[in-house]
mmCIF file of C-alpha atoms and ligand atoms in Angstrom:
data_model
loop_
_atom_site.group_PDB
_atom_site.id
_atom_site.type_symbol
_atom_site.label_atom_id
_atom_site.label_comp_id
_atom_site.label_asym_id
_atom_site.label_seq_id
_atom_site.Cartn_x
_atom_site.Cartn_y
_atom_site.Cartn_z
ATOM 1 C CA MET J 1070 117.660 79.273 108.315
ATOM 2 C CA SER J 1071 115.306 78.707 111.216
ATOM 3 C CA MET J 1072 114.057 81.992 112.481
ATOM 4 C CA LYS J 1073 110.779 82.794 114.134
ATOM 5 C CA ILE J 1074 109.019 86.133 113.876
ATOM 6 C CA VAL J 1075 105.915 87.085 115.808
ATOM 7 C CA THR J 1076 103.873 89.714 113.964
ATOM 8 C CA ILE J 1077 101.375 91.811 115.880
ATOM 9 C CA ILE J 1078 98.485 93.464 114.070
ATOM 10 C CA GLY J 1079 95.033 94.566 115.132
ATOM 11 C CA ALA J 1080 93.709 97.551 113.219
ATOM 12 C CA ARG J 1081 92.618 97.892 109.613
ATOM 13 C CA PRO J 1082 95.687 99.636 108.128
ATOM 14 C CA GLN J 1083 97.958 97.049 109.734
ATOM 15 C CA PHE J 1084 96.322 94.241 107.782
ATOM 16 C CA VAL J 1085 97.279 96.070 104.579
ATOM 17 C CA LYS J 1086 100.821 96.824 105.756
ATOM 18 C CA ALA J 1087 101.512 93.273 106.926
ATOM 19 C CA THR J 1088 100.303 91.487 103.832
ATOM 20 C CA THR J 1089 103.232 92.174 101.486
ATOM 21 C CA VAL J 1090 105.831 91.717 104.232
ATOM 22 C CA SER J 1091 104.313 88.359 105.226
ATOM 23 C CA ARG J 1092 104.559 87.171 101.617
ATOM 24 C CA GLU J 1093 108.256 88.073 101.495
ATOM 25 C CA LEU J 1094 108.985 86.369 104.827
ATOM 26 C CA LYS J 1095 107.292 83.239 103.533
ATOM 27 C CA LYS J 1096 109.288 83.313 100.273
ATOM 28 C CA ARG J 1097 112.472 83.257 102.349
ATOM 29 C CA GLY J 1098 111.301 80.334 104.459
ATOM 30 C CA LEU J 1099 111.023 82.350 107.682
ATOM 31 C CA THR J 1100 108.431 81.263 110.248
ATOM 32 C CA GLU J 1101 105.833 83.902 111.033
ATOM 33 C CA ILE J 1102 103.357 83.626 113.903
ATOM 34 C CA LEU J 1103 100.496 86.082 113.542
ATOM 35 C CA ILE J 1104 98.784 87.683 116.534
ATOM 36 C CA HIS J 1105 95.562 89.629 115.888
ATOM 37 C CA THR J 1106 94.848 91.704 118.962
ATOM 38 C CA GLY J 1107 91.193 92.041 117.970
ATOM 39 C CA GLN J 1108 91.275 95.865 118.111
ATOM 40 C CA HIS J 1109 89.216 95.947 114.897
ATOM 41 C CA PHE J 1110 86.616 93.221 114.846
ATOM 42 C CA ASP J 1111 83.677 94.081 112.564
ATOM 43 C CA LYS J 1112 83.594 91.860 109.487
ATOM 44 C CA ASN J 1113 84.255 94.787 107.165
ATOM 45 C CA MET J 1114 86.997 96.246 109.379
ATOM 46 C CA SER J 1115 88.877 92.961 109.775
ATOM 47 C CA GLN J 1116 87.811 89.628 108.255
ATOM 48 C CA ILE J 1117 87.177 91.040 104.787
ATOM 49 C CA PHE J 1118 90.790 92.283 104.709
ATOM 50 C CA PHE J 1119 92.131 88.871 105.619
ATOM 51 C CA GLU J 1120 90.046 87.325 102.829
ATOM 52 C CA ASP J 1121 90.846 89.947 100.172
ATOM 53 C CA LEU J 1122 94.534 90.236 100.927
ATOM 54 C CA GLY J 1123 95.066 86.512 101.328
ATOM 55 C CA ILE J 1124 96.364 86.850 104.887
ATOM 56 C CA PRO J 1125 96.372 83.467 106.637
ATOM 57 C CA GLU J 1126 94.147 82.927 109.658
ATOM 58 C CA PRO J 1127 95.970 84.419 112.679
ATOM 59 C CA HIS J 1128 97.553 81.870 115.016
ATOM 60 C CA TYR J 1129 96.174 83.859 117.956
ATOM 61 C CA ASN J 1130 93.237 86.258 118.215
ATOM 62 C CA LEU J 1131 93.050 88.060 121.533
ATOM 63 C CA HIS J 1132 89.620 89.618 120.856
ATOM 64 C CA ILE J 1133 90.602 92.779 122.710
ATOM 65 C CA SER J 1134 88.881 95.992 121.624
ATOM 66 C CA GLY J 1135 87.178 99.050 123.034
ATOM 67 C CA GLY J 1136 87.595 100.606 126.459
ATOM 68 C CA SER J 1137 89.914 103.461 127.312
ATOM 69 C CA HIS J 1138 93.400 103.596 125.833
ATOM 70 C CA ALA J 1139 94.956 102.378 129.075
ATOM 71 C CA ASP J 1140 92.430 99.592 129.492
ATOM 72 C CA MET J 1141 92.762 98.342 125.908
ATOM 73 C CA THR J 1142 96.553 98.551 125.917
ATOM 74 C CA ALA J 1143 96.832 96.865 129.320
ATOM 75 C CA ARG J 1144 94.715 93.896 128.266
ATOM 76 C CA MET J 1145 96.739 93.569 125.058
ATOM 77 C CA LEU J 1146 100.008 93.673 127.003
ATOM 78 C CA THR J 1147 98.984 90.760 129.197
ATOM 79 C CA GLY J 1148 97.699 88.711 126.275
ATOM 80 C CA ILE J 1149 100.721 89.346 124.057
ATOM 81 C CA GLU J 1150 103.225 88.677 126.846
ATOM 82 C CA GLU J 1151 101.767 85.244 127.465
ATOM 83 C CA ILE J 1152 102.084 84.319 123.788
ATOM 84 C CA LEU J 1153 105.621 85.672 123.486
ATOM 85 C CA ILE J 1154 106.700 83.570 126.463
ATOM 86 C CA THR J 1155 105.237 80.483 124.791
ATOM 87 C CA GLU J 1156 106.536 81.194 121.297
ATOM 88 C CA GLN J 1157 110.015 82.570 122.188
ATOM 89 C CA PRO J 1158 110.454 84.377 118.848
ATOM 90 C CA ASP J 1159 113.707 85.828 117.498
ATOM 91 C CA TRP J 1160 111.921 89.049 116.498
ATOM 92 C CA VAL J 1161 108.663 90.831 117.161
ATOM 93 C CA LEU J 1162 107.389 92.713 114.130
ATOM 94 C CA ILE J 1163 105.091 95.687 114.692
ATOM 95 C CA TYR J 1164 103.406 98.102 112.303
ATOM 96 C CA GLY J 1165 102.466 101.762 112.420
ATOM 97 C CA ASP J 1166 101.147 103.588 115.443
ATOM 98 C CA THR J 1167 98.058 102.019 116.955
ATOM 99 C CA ASN J 1168 97.470 100.784 120.486
ATOM 100 C CA SER J 1169 98.259 97.282 119.172
ATOM 101 C CA THR J 1170 101.680 98.574 118.055
ATOM 102 C CA LEU J 1171 102.396 100.029 121.476
ATOM 103 C CA ALA J 1172 101.276 96.939 123.367
ATOM 104 C CA GLY J 1173 103.366 94.679 121.114
ATOM 105 C CA ALA J 1174 106.434 96.856 121.545
ATOM 106 C CA LEU J 1175 106.163 97.082 125.331
ATOM 107 C CA ALA J 1176 105.500 93.383 125.832
ATOM 108 C CA ALA J 1177 108.486 92.419 123.669
ATOM 109 C CA ALA J 1178 110.869 94.966 125.199
ATOM 110 C CA LYS J 1179 110.186 93.736 128.723
ATOM 111 C CA LEU J 1180 110.985 90.187 127.629
ATOM 112 C CA HIS J 1181 114.184 91.361 125.886
ATOM 113 C CA ILE J 1182 112.928 90.232 122.492
ATOM 114 C CA PRO J 1183 114.213 92.514 119.713
ATOM 115 C CA ILE J 1184 111.571 94.601 117.959
ATOM 116 C CA ALA J 1185 111.372 95.566 114.308
ATOM 117 C CA HIS J 1186 109.086 98.532 113.626
ATOM 118 C CA VAL J 1187 107.637 98.994 110.152
ATOM 119 C CA GLU J 1188 106.605 102.569 109.274
ATOM 120 C CA SER J 1189 109.060 103.992 111.733
ATOM 121 C CA GLY J 1190 110.106 107.634 112.102
ATOM 122 C CA LEU J 1191 106.821 109.334 111.306
ATOM 123 C CA ARG J 1192 105.975 112.372 113.393
ATOM 124 C CA SER J 1193 103.046 114.766 113.504
ATOM 125 C CA TYR J 1194 104.606 116.694 116.412
ATOM 126 C CA ASN J 1195 101.160 116.706 118.000
ATOM 127 C CA MET J 1196 101.446 114.903 121.334
ATOM 128 C CA ARG J 1197 97.673 115.020 121.840
ATOM 129 C CA MET J 1198 97.320 112.309 119.194
ATOM 130 C CA PRO J 1199 97.412 108.817 120.699
ATOM 131 C CA GLU J 1200 99.227 107.689 117.536
ATOM 132 C CA GLU J 1201 102.109 110.123 118.151
ATOM 133 C CA VAL J 1202 102.684 108.736 121.658
ATOM 134 C CA ASN J 1203 102.517 105.183 120.342
ATOM 135 C CA ARG J 1204 105.020 105.729 117.552
ATOM 136 C CA ILE J 1205 107.538 107.634 119.679
ATOM 137 C CA VAL J 1206 107.626 104.847 122.267
ATOM 138 C CA ALA J 1207 107.724 102.109 119.616
ATOM 139 C CA ASP J 1208 110.622 103.747 117.766
ATOM 140 C CA ARG J 1209 112.611 104.343 120.936
ATOM 141 C CA ILE J 1210 112.559 100.680 121.977
ATOM 142 C CA SER J 1211 112.919 99.063 118.543
ATOM 143 C CA SER J 1212 116.199 97.500 117.373
ATOM 144 C CA LEU J 1213 115.246 97.812 113.705
ATOM 145 C CA CYS J 1214 113.430 100.908 112.448
ATOM 146 C CA PHE J 1215 112.096 100.508 108.916
ATOM 147 C CA CYS J 1216 111.387 104.008 107.600
ATOM 148 C CA PRO J 1217 109.196 104.769 104.581
ATOM 149 C CA SER J 1218 111.056 107.949 103.568
ATOM 150 C CA GLU J 1219 114.164 110.063 104.067
ATOM 151 C CA ILE J 1220 112.234 112.531 106.239
ATOM 152 C CA ALA J 1221 111.338 109.681 108.607
ATOM 153 C CA VAL J 1222 115.048 108.780 108.889
ATOM 154 C CA GLN J 1223 115.792 112.433 109.652
ATOM 155 C CA ASN J 1224 113.068 112.577 112.327
ATOM 156 C CA LEU J 1225 114.666 109.625 114.108
ATOM 157 C CA LYS J 1226 118.109 111.192 113.814
ATOM 158 C CA ASN J 1227 116.760 114.349 115.477
ATOM 159 C CA GLU J 1228 115.782 112.164 118.438
ATOM 160 C CA GLY J 1229 119.197 110.493 118.532
ATOM 161 C CA ILE J 1230 118.006 107.233 116.934
ATOM 162 C CA THR J 1231 120.474 106.192 114.227
ATOM 163 C CA LYS J 1232 121.280 102.531 114.911
ATOM 164 C CA GLY J 1233 119.263 99.930 113.023
ATOM 165 C CA VAL J 1234 117.553 102.599 110.925
ATOM 166 C CA HIS J 1235 116.796 101.694 107.291
ATOM 167 C CA ASN J 1236 114.986 103.692 104.639
ATOM 168 C CA VAL J 1237 113.289 100.852 102.789
ATOM 169 C CA GLY J 1238 110.351 102.760 101.299
ATOM 170 C CA ASP J 1239 106.703 102.399 102.103
ATOM 171 C CA VAL J 1240 105.097 98.965 102.397
ATOM 172 C CA MET J 1241 101.751 100.575 101.546
ATOM 173 C CA TYR J 1242 103.188 101.440 98.142
ATOM 174 C CA ASP J 1243 104.088 97.764 97.659
ATOM 175 C CA ALA J 1244 100.520 96.805 98.576
ATOM 176 C CA ALA J 1245 98.904 99.459 96.364
ATOM 177 C CA LEU J 1246 100.977 98.267 93.384
ATOM 178 C CA LEU J 1247 100.290 94.597 94.045
ATOM 179 C CA PHE J 1248 96.560 94.904 94.567
ATOM 180 C CA SER J 1249 95.803 97.550 91.955
ATOM 181 C CA ASN J 1250 97.455 95.693 89.084
ATOM 182 C CA ASP J 1251 95.592 92.456 88.897
ATOM 183 C CA GLN J 1252 92.611 92.961 91.144
ATOM 184 C CA PHE J 1253 90.809 96.038 89.904
ATOM 185 C CA GLU J 1254 88.583 94.091 87.549
ATOM 186 C CA LYS J 1255 87.216 92.411 90.680
ATOM 187 C CA SER J 1256 85.835 95.693 92.007
ATOM 188 C CA SER J 1257 82.313 96.653 91.072
ATOM 189 C CA ALA J 1258 82.355 99.668 93.398
ATOM 190 C CA LEU J 1259 81.965 102.267 90.630
ATOM 191 C CA THR J 1260 79.020 100.466 89.033
ATOM 192 C CA GLN J 1261 77.394 99.706 92.352
ATOM 193 C CA LEU J 1262 77.556 103.329 93.448
ATOM 194 C CA ASN J 1263 76.686 104.548 89.953
ATOM 195 C CA LEU J 1264 79.817 106.665 89.636
ATOM 196 C CA LYS J 1265 81.709 108.053 86.653
ATOM 197 C CA SER J 1266 85.477 108.254 86.895
ATOM 198 C CA GLY J 1267 86.821 111.714 87.771
ATOM 199 C CA THR J 1268 83.493 113.193 88.860
ATOM 200 C CA TYR J 1269 83.175 112.550 92.600
ATOM 201 C CA ALA J 1270 84.794 113.249 95.947
ATOM 202 C CA LEU J 1271 85.789 110.349 98.181
ATOM 203 C CA ALA J 1272 85.766 111.324 101.870
ATOM 204 C CA THR J 1273 86.766 109.564 105.087
ATOM 205 C CA CYS J 1274 87.086 110.739 108.677
ATOM 206 C CA HIS J 1275 87.977 108.663 111.719
ATOM 207 C CA ARG J 1276 90.705 110.395 113.762
ATOM 208 C CA ALA J 1277 89.737 110.870 117.397
ATOM 209 C CA GLU J 1278 90.744 114.551 117.183
ATOM 210 C CA ASN J 1279 88.038 115.035 114.501
ATOM 211 C CA THR J 1280 85.311 112.608 115.557
ATOM 212 C CA ASP J 1281 85.262 113.181 119.304
ATOM 213 C CA ASP J 1282 85.324 116.989 119.042
ATOM 214 C CA LYS J 1283 81.756 118.130 118.359
ATOM 215 C CA GLN J 1284 82.696 121.379 116.630
ATOM 216 C CA ARG J 1285 85.328 119.855 114.377
ATOM 217 C CA LEU J 1286 83.007 117.002 113.394
ATOM 218 C CA GLU J 1287 80.176 119.427 112.632
ATOM 219 C CA ASN J 1288 82.489 121.560 110.481
ATOM 220 C CA ILE J 1289 83.580 118.524 108.492
ATOM 221 C CA LEU J 1290 80.080 117.137 107.996
ATOM 222 C CA SER J 1291 78.543 120.475 107.058
ATOM 223 C CA ALA J 1292 81.386 121.009 104.553
ATOM 224 C CA LEU J 1293 80.683 117.592 103.000
ATOM 225 C CA ASP J 1294 76.994 118.512 102.822
ATOM 226 C CA GLU J 1295 77.866 121.683 100.894
ATOM 227 C CA ILE J 1296 80.340 119.888 98.580
ATOM 228 C CA ALA J 1297 77.606 117.334 97.831
ATOM 229 C CA SER J 1298 75.588 120.082 96.117
ATOM 230 C CA HIS J 1299 78.439 120.388 93.567
ATOM 231 C CA MET J 1300 79.512 116.774 93.060
ATOM 232 C CA LYS J 1301 78.765 113.358 94.469
ATOM 233 C CA VAL J 1302 80.435 112.717 97.818
ATOM 234 C CA ILE J 1303 81.098 109.104 98.799
ATOM 235 C CA PHE J 1304 81.614 108.673 102.540
ATOM 236 C CA PRO J 1305 82.529 105.194 103.858
ATOM 237 C CA LEU J 1306 81.764 105.468 107.548
ATOM 238 C CA HIS J 1307 84.168 104.268 110.241
ATOM 239 C CA PRO J 1308 82.402 102.855 113.366
ATOM 240 C CA ARG J 1309 83.939 105.548 115.562
ATOM 241 C CA THR J 1310 82.546 108.296 113.317
ATOM 242 C CA ARG J 1311 79.127 106.659 113.103
ATOM 243 C CA LYS J 1312 79.005 106.526 116.891
ATOM 244 C CA TYR J 1313 79.717 110.252 117.267
ATOM 245 C CA ILE J 1314 77.330 111.262 114.455
ATOM 246 C CA ASP J 1315 74.610 109.466 116.418
ATOM 247 C CA THR J 1316 75.718 110.935 119.744
ATOM 248 C CA TYR J 1317 75.667 114.498 118.407
ATOM 249 C CA ASN J 1318 72.567 114.032 116.204
ATOM 250 C CA PHE J 1319 74.418 115.060 113.070
ATOM 251 C CA SER J 1320 72.829 112.636 110.605
ATOM 252 C CA HIS J 1321 70.907 115.455 108.839
ATOM 253 C CA TYR J 1322 74.227 116.611 107.368
ATOM 254 C CA LEU J 1323 74.469 113.331 105.490
ATOM 255 C CA LYS J 1324 71.176 113.345 103.572
ATOM 256 C CA ASN J 1325 72.873 114.358 100.286
ATOM 257 C CA VAL J 1326 76.066 112.410 100.940
ATOM 258 C CA VAL J 1327 76.427 108.802 99.767
ATOM 259 C CA VAL J 1328 77.194 106.971 103.010
ATOM 260 C CA THR J 1329 78.543 103.417 102.804
ATOM 261 C CA GLU J 1330 79.818 100.823 105.234
ATOM 262 C CA PRO J 1331 83.641 100.595 105.511
ATOM 263 C CA LEU J 1332 84.885 99.268 102.158
ATOM 264 C CA SER J 1333 87.162 96.414 101.245
ATOM 265 C CA TYR J 1334 90.754 97.330 100.379
ATOM 266 C CA VAL J 1335 90.399 96.712 96.648
ATOM 267 C CA ASP J 1336 87.116 98.663 96.399
ATOM 268 C CA MET J 1337 88.718 101.512 98.295
ATOM 269 C CA LEU J 1338 91.774 101.589 96.025
ATOM 270 C CA TRP J 1339 89.550 101.534 92.952
ATOM 271 C CA LEU J 1340 87.376 104.392 94.260
ATOM 272 C CA GLU J 1341 90.502 106.370 95.161
ATOM 273 C CA LYS J 1342 92.049 105.920 91.734
ATOM 274 C CA ASN J 1343 88.906 107.209 90.006
ATOM 275 C CA ALA J 1344 88.060 110.063 92.376
ATOM 276 C CA LYS J 1345 88.259 113.724 91.402
ATOM 277 C CA VAL J 1346 89.455 114.584 94.895
ATOM 278 C CA ILE J 1347 90.054 112.719 98.151
ATOM 279 C CA ILE J 1348 89.071 114.414 101.425
ATOM 280 C CA THR J 1349 90.478 112.565 104.432
ATOM 281 C CA ASP J 1350 92.167 112.498 107.818
ATOM 282 C CA SER J 1351 93.638 109.049 107.136
ATOM 283 C CA GLY J 1352 97.390 108.712 106.748
ATOM 284 C CA GLY J 1353 97.119 105.780 104.367
ATOM 285 C CA MET J 1354 94.686 107.542 102.065
ATOM 286 C CA GLN J 1355 96.890 110.637 101.787
ATOM 287 C CA LYS J 1356 99.586 108.400 100.347
ATOM 288 C CA GLU J 1357 97.291 106.315 98.181
ATOM 289 C CA ALA J 1358 95.959 109.561 96.676
ATOM 290 C CA PHE J 1359 99.584 110.436 95.924
ATOM 291 C CA PHE J 1360 100.365 107.011 94.428
ATOM 292 C CA PHE J 1361 97.336 107.309 92.117
ATOM 293 C CA LYS J 1362 97.976 110.994 91.277
ATOM 294 C CA VAL J 1363 94.655 112.119 92.737
ATOM 295 C CA PRO J 1364 94.627 115.467 94.621
ATOM 296 C CA CYS J 1365 94.145 115.204 98.370
ATOM 297 C CA VAL J 1366 92.563 117.597 100.868
ATOM 298 C CA THR J 1367 93.623 116.633 104.388
ATOM 299 C CA ILE J 1368 91.242 117.585 107.181
ATOM 300 C CA ARG J 1369 93.936 117.847 109.839
ATOM 301 C CA ASP J 1370 96.205 120.581 111.159
ATOM 302 C CA GLU J 1371 99.370 118.598 110.511
ATOM 303 C CA THR J 1372 100.455 115.473 108.674
ATOM 304 C CA GLU J 1373 103.149 112.847 109.035
ATOM 305 C CA TRP J 1374 103.308 112.575 105.236
ATOM 306 C CA VAL J 1375 104.846 116.002 104.709
ATOM 307 C CA GLU J 1376 106.357 115.046 101.347
ATOM 308 C CA THR J 1377 102.895 114.938 99.744
ATOM 309 C CA VAL J 1378 102.227 118.512 100.903
ATOM 310 C CA GLU J 1379 105.678 119.781 99.884
ATOM 311 C CA MET J 1380 105.161 118.397 96.404
ATOM 312 C CA GLY J 1381 101.810 120.124 96.036
ATOM 313 C CA ALA J 1382 99.756 116.935 95.846
ATOM 314 C CA ASN J 1383 98.094 117.365 99.221
ATOM 315 C CA VAL J 1384 96.776 120.419 101.061
ATOM 316 C CA LEU J 1385 96.269 120.660 104.825
ATOM 317 C CA VAL J 1386 93.040 122.494 105.533
ATOM 318 C CA GLY J 1387 92.329 121.736 109.191
ATOM 319 C CA THR J 1388 88.620 121.663 109.959
ATOM 320 C CA LEU J 1389 87.445 125.131 108.974
ATOM 321 C CA LYS J 1390 84.302 124.585 106.928
ATOM 322 C CA GLU J 1391 84.983 127.247 104.283
ATOM 323 C CA LYS J 1392 88.541 126.045 103.763
ATOM 324 C CA ILE J 1393 87.454 122.419 103.326
ATOM 325 C CA ILE J 1394 84.849 123.469 100.748
ATOM 326 C CA LYS J 1395 87.149 125.845 98.832
ATOM 327 C CA HIS J 1396 90.010 123.361 98.473
ATOM 328 C CA SER J 1397 87.769 120.401 97.700
ATOM 329 C CA LEU J 1398 86.050 122.274 94.878
ATOM 330 C CA HIS J 1399 89.424 123.598 93.661
ATOM 331 C CA PRO J 1400 91.825 120.813 94.650
ATOM 332 C CA PRO J 1401 95.609 121.202 94.620
ATOM 333 C CA THR J 1402 97.335 120.668 91.303
ATOM 334 C CA THR J 1403 100.826 119.343 90.739
ATOM 335 C CA SER J 1404 102.766 118.129 87.731
ATOM 336 C CA TRP J 1405 103.249 114.736 89.438
ATOM 337 C CA SER J 1406 106.665 114.645 87.788
ATOM 338 C CA CYS J 1407 108.445 114.039 91.071
ATOM 339 C CA HIS J 1408 110.066 110.662 91.603
ATOM 340 C CA ASN J 1409 108.418 108.504 94.204
ATOM 341 C CA VAL J 1410 109.762 109.512 97.583
ATOM 342 C CA TYR J 1411 108.212 106.405 99.145
ATOM 343 C CA GLY J 1412 110.524 103.903 97.516
ATOM 344 C CA ASN J 1413 110.174 101.645 94.502
ATOM 345 C CA GLY J 1414 107.555 99.156 95.652
ATOM 346 C CA GLN J 1415 110.168 96.762 97.074
ATOM 347 C CA ALA J 1416 110.028 97.796 100.736
ATOM 348 C CA SER J 1417 108.679 94.461 101.958
ATOM 349 C CA GLY J 1418 111.426 92.413 100.296
ATOM 350 C CA GLN J 1419 114.073 94.679 101.793
ATOM 351 C CA ILE J 1420 112.563 94.293 105.267
ATOM 352 C CA ALA J 1421 112.614 90.495 104.953
ATOM 353 C CA ASP J 1422 116.228 90.578 103.702
ATOM 354 C CA ILE J 1423 117.388 92.769 106.590
ATOM 355 C CA LEU J 1424 115.664 90.514 109.117
ATOM 356 C CA MET J 1425 117.364 87.476 107.557
ATOM 357 C CA ARG J 1426 120.758 89.165 107.616
ATOM 358 C CA SER J 1427 120.272 89.978 111.303
ATOM 359 C CA ALA J 1428 119.793 86.274 112.020
ATOM 360 C CA GLU J 1429 122.879 85.342 109.979
ATOM 361 C CA LYS J 1430 124.930 87.866 111.955
ATOM 362 C CA CYS J 1431 123.751 86.333 115.244
ATOM 363 C CA ALA J 1432 124.565 82.808 113.992
ATOM 364 C CA ALA J 1433 128.066 83.827 112.777
HETATM 365 C C1 UD1 U 1525 92.617 103.032 115.300
HETATM 366 C C2 UD1 U 1525 94.024 103.619 115.508
HETATM 367 C C3 UD1 U 1525 94.349 104.605 114.413
HETATM 368 C C4 UD1 U 1525 94.112 104.008 113.036
HETATM 369 C C5 UD1 U 1525 92.696 103.472 112.958
HETATM 370 C C6 UD1 U 1525 92.370 102.847 111.625
HETATM 371 C C7 UD1 U 1525 94.705 103.745 117.858
HETATM 372 C C8 UD1 U 1525 94.936 104.648 119.010
HETATM 373 N N1 UD1 U 1525 94.131 104.298 116.795
HETATM 374 O O1 UD1 U 1525 91.673 104.072 115.497
HETATM 375 O O2 UD1 U 1525 95.688 105.015 114.536
HETATM 376 O O3 UD1 U 1525 94.296 105.003 112.053
HETATM 377 O O4 UD1 U 1525 92.515 102.491 113.993
HETATM 378 O O5 UD1 U 1525 90.995 102.621 111.511
HETATM 379 O O6 UD1 U 1525 95.020 102.571 117.935
HETATM 380 N N2 UD1 U 1525 84.979 99.741 116.443
HETATM 381 C C9 UD1 U 1525 83.940 98.961 115.980
HETATM 382 N N3 UD1 U 1525 84.225 97.983 115.093
HETATM 383 C C10 UD1 U 1525 85.500 97.746 114.649
HETATM 384 C C11 UD1 U 1525 86.539 98.567 115.116
HETATM 385 C C12 UD1 U 1525 86.260 99.564 116.011
HETATM 386 O O7 UD1 U 1525 82.791 99.143 116.337
HETATM 387 O O8 UD1 U 1525 85.697 96.817 113.851
HETATM 388 C C13 UD1 U 1525 84.686 100.788 117.440
HETATM 389 C C14 UD1 U 1525 85.461 100.539 118.748
HETATM 390 O O9 UD1 U 1525 84.786 99.702 119.600
HETATM 391 C C15 UD1 U 1525 85.605 101.940 119.277
HETATM 392 C C16 UD1 U 1525 85.715 102.793 117.998
HETATM 393 O O10 UD1 U 1525 85.179 102.012 116.943
HETATM 394 O O11 UD1 U 1525 84.455 102.335 119.981
HETATM 395 C C17 UD1 U 1525 87.126 103.200 117.713
HETATM 396 O O12 UD1 U 1525 87.989 102.065 117.553
HETATM 397 P P1 UD1 U 1525 89.514 102.098 118.083
HETATM 398 O O13 UD1 U 1525 90.136 100.806 117.765
HETATM 399 O O14 UD1 U 1525 89.537 102.590 119.476
HETATM 400 O O15 UD1 U 1525 90.233 103.226 117.283
HETATM 401 P P2 UD1 U 1525 90.125 103.736 115.785
HETATM 402 O O16 UD1 U 1525 89.399 105.024 115.802
HETATM 403 O O17 UD1 U 1525 89.648 102.695 114.841
#
């Protein structure tokens, strides 16, 4: 079957999400054209993921990053539109909720190219988050909505979106299974950081709502400083967070914290699996903590991954210093007996199958 799919990615978590789907598309002989918007561009935010995950060199790299949301999205729109006109794909495949997702969705919709959205139906119900705006728009104009969970399907239903909706499970679960099985021996992260399994906290923070707000960022950093007097705290630093720590002169909070550059995917998974507790505002890490049965303390007021909280594996603490400290030193406990609500590790194959079936239907 000749079918062409244009995939649009640009930010770190999208490289992870796209990798297992791309493999399944290839297995089925479907043609995939990869556009990297360039939103993430540092070697350890982008290239290292392509190398580690075996993602082929993108066919197009737009090198668009930085600027305001409108400016970045506008430049992406123009660049993506031009490529879509040249390539004339049958589908545009988008992932998650970043500005690259939004630009891809808008460009495709205006050219009447059907859109398939992976990680559809997530909601934080916080419209101040750029990600919430991006995902609502992307879901509304997609013809296929690939949801990671039943709650995501329900969220779409509440907004009147029921056509083309499929609960396939979470592609990040597929990736975590694939890359943890055979690749962990490749990671020397524990040795390099001189860590013993089950003794340290792994922390990340990059959400605009936490980094750009001086008070929230100070609360988080001073909590990490305090936690570091009880156990080692490993803190891979996102460029956005580094920028604001410099702007606000907060580096003194980090003198007892082990700060690293952003880590490769496999090193990150390995550090997650061996952590005593994960402290994060990342969506992906909340789930990876859950997959690896490591307790998670989420430094946000709400989460899209509500299942992890309902099952007692994750606790939402906001950014109150005392709360972050208390829950990190006494992390949530759960029996972990629950079945996996994020599918069975076959989400990517199901997505590829559904896309193929859609082409067969059109040909019939
Ligand atoms: C973006 C996504 C977010 C996702 C996150 C993963 C949006 C609105 N947000 O947030 O949903 O969870 O990626 O990391 O799309 N920068 C560098 N080097 C890089 C990448 C970024 O220096 O390789 C700088 C940028 O120039 C910018 C800042 O970091 O100043 C933030 O980057 P940006 O892409 O705007 O958003 P993220 O915070 O990474």
